[in-house]
Amino acid sequence: MDGTEFRLLGPVGIWQGERLLGPTAAQQRSVLAMLLMASGRVVSVDRLVLAVWGEDPPGSARNAVQVQISKLRRILSALPGAELTTSAKGYALTVAREQVDLHRFRDLVRAAREGPKAGGDGGAVARAGGDGGSVARAAGSATGAAGFADGPEDRAGELLYTALQLWRGPALADVAGGWLPDTLGAGLEEERRTAVEELAAIDLRSGRHHEAATELSALVAEHPLRERSVALLMEALRRGGRRADALGLFRSTRRRYVEELGIEPGDELQRLHREALEDSRDSREDRDIREGRDGRDGRDGRSGDASGPPGSYGSAPAAAPPSDAAPVPAPAVE
């Protein structure tokens, strides 16, 4: 089954390279999704009916499920290694674990959390993400070709980044009805959000503030009241020199908390807000000190520090001579 991939993290389907093998019907995709998420375990007909029609199925639902199972068999029969079995309790689909994007995602996230003993020699990245090229997101970094250093935390960042690359949209995006996305899909989305936050936290500790801010911005836009995401984004903006943006994010978040929840933001957001305010205050005091010192230098008849960096500001400009003053003679050449 080389090159065959079963996808749940986005549109549901069976792919071989860039070619979609099926299914083409939404109900069939719901049945496939339930079987793949069970990972070889038996799924009852009642459970499949629930996945397709929710709590109010039609009288013909069980027969319709059997029809969809028959159509799935025809697709799977051309894929060596895929086995769809029938029992008195229901149906079970067995495929290689690494060919299901959801299982690969979970394996990579677990390896990242368990540390280098789980990551091993890099096989997890190769098995889950092809040749590992997707981890080269910061090739310009001084940490090496992959953009990460060789430490265990940077290795965890590689694994998390590769795991998140498997997502191609909201989980279970095009199945029938709303039961699957609203129940099981919601749990999968929470797994994705947690992985994004873990990756951003690693990037922050490693000094990749811009990458962390990029990862978190979309997440905060989708879930503006998710305190952990907002806190990480505030920290990324502040450390990246964008204190005004960090303060603006706190203000907009606080307004949402008060208006929508009737509460103030939590202790973590309040602490980050104070730190951003202190940064702004320190920056203003440093500027005032520099401007005051340079102003005194100008009044003493000195220019600004000649040994300072080019473009230093605050030096008093030389006074222009009056227009009717006699020209100053050029000095004699010895």
Short mmCIF file of C-alpha atoms in Angstrom, two decimals:
data_model
loop_
_atom_site.label_atom_id
_atom_site.label_comp_id
_atom_site.label_asym_id
_atom_site.label_seq_id
_atom_site.Cartn_x
_atom_site.Cartn_y
_atom_site.Cartn_z
CA MET A 1 0.00 0.00 0.00
CA ASP A 2 2.94 2.32 -0.57
CA GLY A 3 1.77 5.86 -1.29
CA THR A 4 -1.76 5.23 -0.02
CA GLU A 5 -3.01 7.58 2.68
CA PHE A 6 -6.25 7.60 4.65
CA ARG A 7 -7.14 11.15 5.67
CA LEU A 8 -9.33 12.41 8.50
CA LEU A 9 -7.61 15.72 9.35
CA GLY A 10 -9.46 17.80 6.78
CA PRO A 11 -11.52 16.34 3.92
CA VAL A 12 -12.05 12.60 4.51
CA GLY A 13 -10.85 10.20 1.85
CA ILE A 14 -8.39 7.64 0.52
CA TRP A 15 -5.53 9.06 -1.49
CA GLN A 16 -2.82 7.43 -3.56
CA GLY A 17 -0.19 10.07 -4.17
CA GLU A 18 -2.14 13.05 -5.45
CA ARG A 19 -5.06 10.96 -6.72
CA LEU A 20 -8.29 10.66 -4.74
CA LEU A 21 -9.55 7.07 -4.77
CA GLY A 22 -12.80 7.85 -2.91
CA PRO A 23 -15.28 7.92 -1.36
CA THR A 24 -17.32 10.42 -3.35
CA ALA A 25 -20.50 10.33 -1.18
CA ALA A 26 -20.73 12.12 2.17
CA GLN A 27 -22.47 9.20 3.90
CA GLN A 28 -19.74 6.84 2.76
CA ARG A 29 -17.12 9.23 4.11
CA SER A 30 -18.86 9.18 7.51
CA VAL A 31 -18.73 5.38 7.60
CA LEU A 32 -15.06 5.38 6.55
CA ALA A 33 -14.19 7.96 9.20
CA MET A 34 -15.79 5.93 11.99
CA LEU A 35 -13.99 2.76 10.90
CA LEU A 36 -10.61 4.50 10.63
CA MET A 37 -10.91 6.19 14.01
CA ALA A 38 -11.62 2.82 15.61
CA SER A 39 -8.22 1.60 14.35
CA GLY A 40 -9.08 -2.04 13.65
CA ARG A 41 -11.71 -2.40 16.36
CA VAL A 42 -15.28 -3.45 15.61
CA VAL A 43 -17.78 -0.63 15.10
CA SER A 44 -21.44 -1.52 15.56
CA VAL A 45 -24.05 -0.78 12.93
CA ASP A 46 -25.87 1.44 15.42
CA ARG A 47 -22.70 3.49 15.88
CA LEU A 48 -22.34 3.89 12.12
CA VAL A 49 -25.98 4.96 11.86
CA LEU A 50 -25.35 7.57 14.55
CA ALA A 51 -22.31 8.85 12.66
CA VAL A 52 -24.28 9.34 9.45
CA TRP A 53 -27.67 10.59 10.68
CA GLY A 54 -27.18 11.65 14.29
CA GLU A 55 -29.92 11.08 16.85
CA ASP A 56 -32.81 10.95 14.37
CA PRO A 57 -32.06 8.35 11.67
CA PRO A 58 -34.60 7.20 9.06
CA GLY A 59 -36.08 3.73 9.17
CA SER A 60 -33.88 2.62 6.27
CA ALA A 61 -30.65 3.67 7.98
CA ARG A 62 -29.28 0.18 8.71
CA ASN A 63 -29.80 -0.94 5.11
CA ALA A 64 -28.18 2.26 3.87
CA VAL A 65 -25.11 1.58 6.02
CA GLN A 66 -24.78 -1.89 4.50
CA VAL A 67 -24.91 -0.32 1.03
CA GLN A 68 -22.09 2.10 1.96
CA ILE A 69 -20.03 -0.77 3.38
CA SER A 70 -20.38 -2.64 0.07
CA LYS A 71 -19.16 0.39 -1.86
CA LEU A 72 -16.21 0.80 0.49
CA ARG A 73 -15.26 -2.85 -0.06
CA ARG A 74 -14.94 -2.23 -3.79
CA ILE A 75 -12.51 0.66 -3.20
CA LEU A 76 -10.49 -1.21 -0.58
CA SER A 77 -10.26 -4.42 -2.58
CA ALA A 78 -7.68 -2.78 -4.87
CA LEU A 79 -5.46 -1.88 -1.90
CA PRO A 80 -3.35 -4.78 -0.63
CA GLY A 81 -3.12 -4.72 3.16
CA ALA A 82 -6.49 -3.08 3.77
CA GLU A 83 -9.01 -5.45 5.28
CA LEU A 84 -12.69 -4.72 5.96
CA THR A 85 -14.19 -7.53 8.01
CA THR A 86 -17.76 -8.28 9.06
CA SER A 87 -18.86 -9.86 12.33
CA ALA A 88 -22.07 -10.30 14.27
CA LYS A 89 -21.23 -7.12 16.20
CA GLY A 90 -20.45 -4.89 13.23
CA TYR A 91 -17.52 -3.99 10.97
CA ALA A 92 -13.79 -3.45 11.40
CA LEU A 93 -11.29 -1.84 9.04
CA THR A 94 -7.62 -2.73 9.44
CA VAL A 95 -4.91 -0.71 7.68
CA ALA A 96 -1.32 0.14 8.55
CA ARG A 97 -1.29 2.69 11.35
CA GLU A 98 1.21 5.01 9.65
CA GLN A 99 -1.11 5.35 6.65
CA VAL A 100 -3.84 7.10 8.66
CA ASP A 101 -3.03 10.79 9.14
CA LEU A 102 -4.78 10.96 12.52
CA HIS A 103 -2.75 8.09 13.95
CA ARG A 104 0.48 9.55 12.58
CA PHE A 105 -0.39 12.91 14.12
CA ARG A 106 -0.98 11.34 17.53
CA ASP A 107 2.18 9.24 17.33
CA LEU A 108 4.30 12.30 16.53
CA VAL A 109 2.76 14.38 19.32
CA ARG A 110 3.28 11.56 21.81
CA ALA A 111 6.91 11.20 20.70
CA ALA A 112 7.44 14.94 21.16
CA ARG A 113 6.07 14.79 24.71
CA GLU A 114 7.99 11.70 25.72
CA GLY A 115 11.35 13.14 24.67
CA PRO A 116 14.40 11.83 22.82
CA LYS A 117 13.91 8.19 23.86
CA ALA A 118 10.68 8.18 21.84
CA GLY A 119 12.12 10.18 18.94
CA GLY A 120 14.98 7.75 18.48
CA ASP A 121 17.04 8.23 15.35
CA GLY A 122 14.56 10.33 13.43
CA GLY A 123 12.52 7.43 12.11
CA ALA A 124 9.32 8.86 13.53
CA VAL A 125 9.64 11.97 11.41
CA ALA A 126 10.53 10.00 8.31
CA ARG A 127 7.61 7.60 8.78
CA ALA A 128 5.10 10.35 9.47
CA GLY A 129 6.22 13.10 7.18
CA GLY A 130 8.00 11.55 4.25
CA ASP A 131 11.60 12.74 3.92
CA GLY A 132 11.39 15.20 6.81
CA GLY A 133 11.61 18.19 4.49
CA SER A 134 8.61 19.83 6.12
CA VAL A 135 10.58 20.53 9.27
CA ALA A 136 12.89 22.93 7.49
CA ARG A 137 10.84 25.96 8.47
CA ALA A 138 13.72 28.09 9.69
CA ALA A 139 16.55 27.21 7.37
CA GLY A 140 18.11 30.62 7.84
CA SER A 141 18.58 29.96 11.54
CA ALA A 142 22.00 29.35 13.02
CA THR A 143 20.74 26.11 14.50
CA GLY A 144 21.34 24.01 11.42
CA ALA A 145 19.80 22.86 8.18
CA ALA A 146 16.47 21.97 9.71
CA GLY A 147 16.17 25.22 11.64
CA PHE A 148 16.36 23.48 15.01
CA ALA A 149 19.24 22.79 17.36
CA ASP A 150 20.15 19.25 18.37
CA GLY A 151 18.71 19.40 21.89
CA PRO A 152 15.73 17.31 23.02
CA GLU A 153 13.39 20.31 23.12
CA ASP A 154 14.26 21.28 19.57
CA ARG A 155 13.73 17.69 18.53
CA ALA A 156 10.28 17.91 20.11
CA GLY A 157 9.64 21.05 18.08
CA GLU A 158 10.50 19.18 14.87
CA LEU A 159 8.05 16.41 15.72
CA LEU A 160 5.24 18.80 16.61
CA TYR A 161 5.76 20.84 13.47
CA THR A 162 5.67 17.72 11.30
CA ALA A 163 2.52 16.54 13.08
CA LEU A 164 0.73 19.82 12.44
CA GLN A 165 1.65 19.72 8.75
CA LEU A 166 -0.70 16.73 8.43
CA TRP A 167 -3.75 18.96 8.96
CA ARG A 168 -5.42 20.12 5.75
CA GLY A 169 -8.46 21.81 7.27
CA PRO A 170 -11.00 21.22 10.05
CA ALA A 171 -11.15 17.57 11.04
CA LEU A 172 -13.85 15.48 9.31
CA ALA A 173 -14.62 18.44 7.09
CA ASP A 174 -16.94 16.90 4.50
CA VAL A 175 -18.83 14.05 6.17
CA ALA A 176 -22.63 13.71 6.27
CA GLY A 177 -24.54 15.61 8.92
CA GLY A 178 -23.18 17.43 11.93
CA TRP A 179 -22.85 14.71 14.55
CA LEU A 180 -19.32 13.59 13.66
CA PRO A 181 -17.75 17.09 13.38
CA ASP A 182 -19.58 18.36 16.47
CA THR A 183 -18.61 15.44 18.73
CA LEU A 184 -15.55 13.52 17.62
CA GLY A 185 -14.32 16.34 15.37
CA ALA A 186 -14.39 18.82 18.25
CA GLY A 187 -12.07 16.58 20.25
CA LEU A 188 -9.65 16.29 17.34
CA GLU A 189 -9.60 20.07 16.94
CA GLU A 190 -8.71 20.41 20.62
CA GLU A 191 -5.76 18.06 20.08
CA ARG A 192 -4.57 20.29 17.24
CA ARG A 193 -4.88 23.49 19.28
CA THR A 194 -2.94 21.97 22.15
CA ALA A 195 -0.15 20.88 19.79
CA VAL A 196 0.04 24.41 18.32
CA GLU A 197 0.42 25.85 21.83
CA GLU A 198 3.11 23.34 22.75
CA LEU A 199 5.08 24.13 19.59
CA ALA A 200 4.74 27.88 20.21
CA ALA A 201 5.99 27.47 23.79
CA ILE A 202 9.08 25.62 22.50
CA ASP A 203 9.68 28.35 19.92
CA LEU A 204 9.44 31.02 22.61
CA ARG A 205 11.97 29.27 24.82
CA SER A 206 14.27 28.88 21.81
CA GLY A 207 14.07 32.55 20.81
CA ARG A 208 11.93 32.02 17.69
CA HIS A 209 9.46 34.75 18.62
CA HIS A 210 8.31 35.48 15.08
CA GLU A 211 7.52 31.81 14.39
CA ALA A 212 5.58 31.57 17.65
CA ALA A 213 3.55 34.68 16.84
CA THR A 214 2.75 33.35 13.37
CA GLU A 215 1.59 29.99 14.72
CA LEU A 216 -0.60 31.56 17.39
CA SER A 217 -2.20 34.42 15.46
CA ALA A 218 -4.62 32.22 13.52
CA LEU A 219 -5.45 30.22 16.64
CA VAL A 220 -6.28 33.34 18.65
CA ALA A 221 -8.37 34.69 15.78
CA GLU A 222 -10.43 31.48 15.84
CA HIS A 223 -10.63 31.29 19.66
CA PRO A 224 -10.11 34.78 21.11
CA LEU A 225 -11.09 33.67 24.63
CA ARG A 226 -8.63 30.77 24.79
CA GLU A 227 -6.43 32.11 27.58
CA ARG A 228 -3.38 29.90 27.00
CA SER A 229 -3.16 30.89 23.33
CA VAL A 230 -3.62 34.60 24.11
CA ALA A 231 -0.96 34.47 26.81
CA LEU A 232 1.57 32.80 24.51
CA LEU A 233 0.83 35.27 21.73
CA MET A 234 1.24 38.23 24.11
CA GLU A 235 4.60 36.85 25.19
CA ALA A 236 5.71 36.27 21.59
CA LEU A 237 4.75 39.83 20.60
CA ARG A 238 6.43 41.36 23.64
CA ARG A 239 9.67 39.43 23.21
CA GLY A 240 9.66 40.22 19.51
CA GLY A 241 9.67 43.96 20.27
CA ARG A 242 5.96 44.47 19.49
CA ARG A 243 4.91 45.75 22.91
CA ALA A 244 2.15 47.95 21.54
CA ASP A 245 0.60 44.95 19.77
CA ALA A 246 0.86 42.90 22.98
CA LEU A 247 -0.92 45.63 24.94
CA GLY A 248 -3.57 45.99 22.24
CA LEU A 249 -4.17 42.23 22.32
CA PHE A 250 -4.69 42.37 26.08
CA ARG A 251 -7.15 45.25 25.80
CA SER A 252 -9.25 43.52 23.16
CA THR A 253 -9.16 40.23 25.08
CA ARG A 254 -10.15 41.90 28.34
CA ARG A 255 -13.06 43.62 26.61
CA ARG A 256 -14.29 40.26 25.31
CA TYR A 257 -13.94 38.64 28.73
CA VAL A 258 -15.93 41.40 30.40
CA GLU A 259 -18.62 41.69 27.72
CA GLU A 260 -19.09 38.00 26.91
CA LEU A 261 -18.18 36.22 30.16
CA GLY A 262 -18.60 38.93 32.79
CA ILE A 263 -15.15 38.26 34.29
CA GLU A 264 -11.66 39.70 34.19
CA PRO A 265 -8.79 37.86 32.45
CA GLY A 266 -6.88 35.35 34.56
CA ASP A 267 -3.68 35.85 36.54
CA GLU A 268 -1.38 34.84 33.69
CA LEU A 269 -2.77 37.44 31.29
CA GLN A 270 -2.72 40.09 34.03
CA ARG A 271 0.94 39.33 34.77
CA LEU A 272 1.91 39.56 31.09
CA HIS A 273 0.03 42.83 30.83
CA ARG A 274 2.01 44.30 33.74
CA GLU A 275 5.28 43.14 32.18
CA ALA A 276 4.39 44.73 28.84
CA LEU A 277 3.50 47.98 30.63
CA GLU A 278 6.82 47.92 32.51
CA ASP A 279 8.67 47.35 29.24
CA SER A 280 6.95 50.38 27.73
CA ARG A 281 7.70 52.49 30.80
CA ASP A 282 11.37 51.44 30.82
CA SER A 283 11.63 52.22 27.11
CA ARG A 284 10.21 55.73 27.64
CA GLU A 285 12.54 56.38 30.60
CA ASP A 286 15.57 55.26 28.58
CA ARG A 287 14.53 57.58 25.75
CA ASP A 288 14.02 60.49 28.15
CA ILE A 289 17.45 59.89 29.70
CA ARG A 290 19.11 59.80 26.29
CA GLU A 291 17.32 62.93 25.12
CA GLY A 292 18.19 64.76 28.33
CA ARG A 293 21.86 63.82 28.13
CA ASP A 294 22.14 64.76 24.47
CA GLY A 295 20.40 68.07 25.14
CA ARG A 296 22.88 68.93 27.89
CA ASP A 297 25.77 68.04 25.59
CA GLY A 298 24.43 70.47 22.99
CA ARG A 299 24.07 73.28 25.55
CA ASP A 300 27.69 72.71 26.66
CA GLY A 301 28.87 73.41 23.12
CA ARG A 302 29.61 69.76 22.39
CA SER A 303 28.06 67.73 19.66
CA GLY A 304 26.59 64.38 20.52
CA ASP A 305 28.99 61.60 21.37
CA ALA A 306 31.24 61.40 18.33
CA SER A 307 32.05 57.81 19.10
CA GLY A 308 28.38 56.74 19.13
CA PRO A 309 26.61 54.85 16.42
CA PRO A 310 25.81 56.62 13.15
CA GLY A 311 22.45 58.27 13.09
CA SER A 312 22.34 58.97 16.83
CA TYR A 313 19.60 61.46 17.60
CA GLY A 314 19.34 64.22 20.15
CA SER A 315 22.43 66.29 19.16
CA ALA A 316 21.79 70.04 19.15
CA PRO A 317 22.11 71.40 15.59
CA ALA A 318 24.70 74.15 14.97
CA ALA A 319 23.20 77.64 14.87
CA ALA A 320 23.07 79.15 11.38
CA PRO A 321 24.99 82.48 10.95
CA PRO A 322 22.87 85.58 10.31
CA SER A 323 22.38 86.36 6.64
CA ASP A 324 24.12 89.78 6.87
CA ALA A 325 27.20 88.53 8.68
CA ALA A 326 30.56 88.93 7.01
CA PRO A 327 31.89 85.78 5.43
CA VAL A 328 34.34 83.87 7.58
CA PRO A 329 37.77 83.84 5.91
CA ALA A 330 39.26 80.47 5.12
CA PRO A 331 42.22 79.49 7.33
CA ALA A 332 45.69 80.06 5.88
CA VAL A 333 47.42 77.01 4.52
CA GLU A 334 50.77 76.35 6.16
#
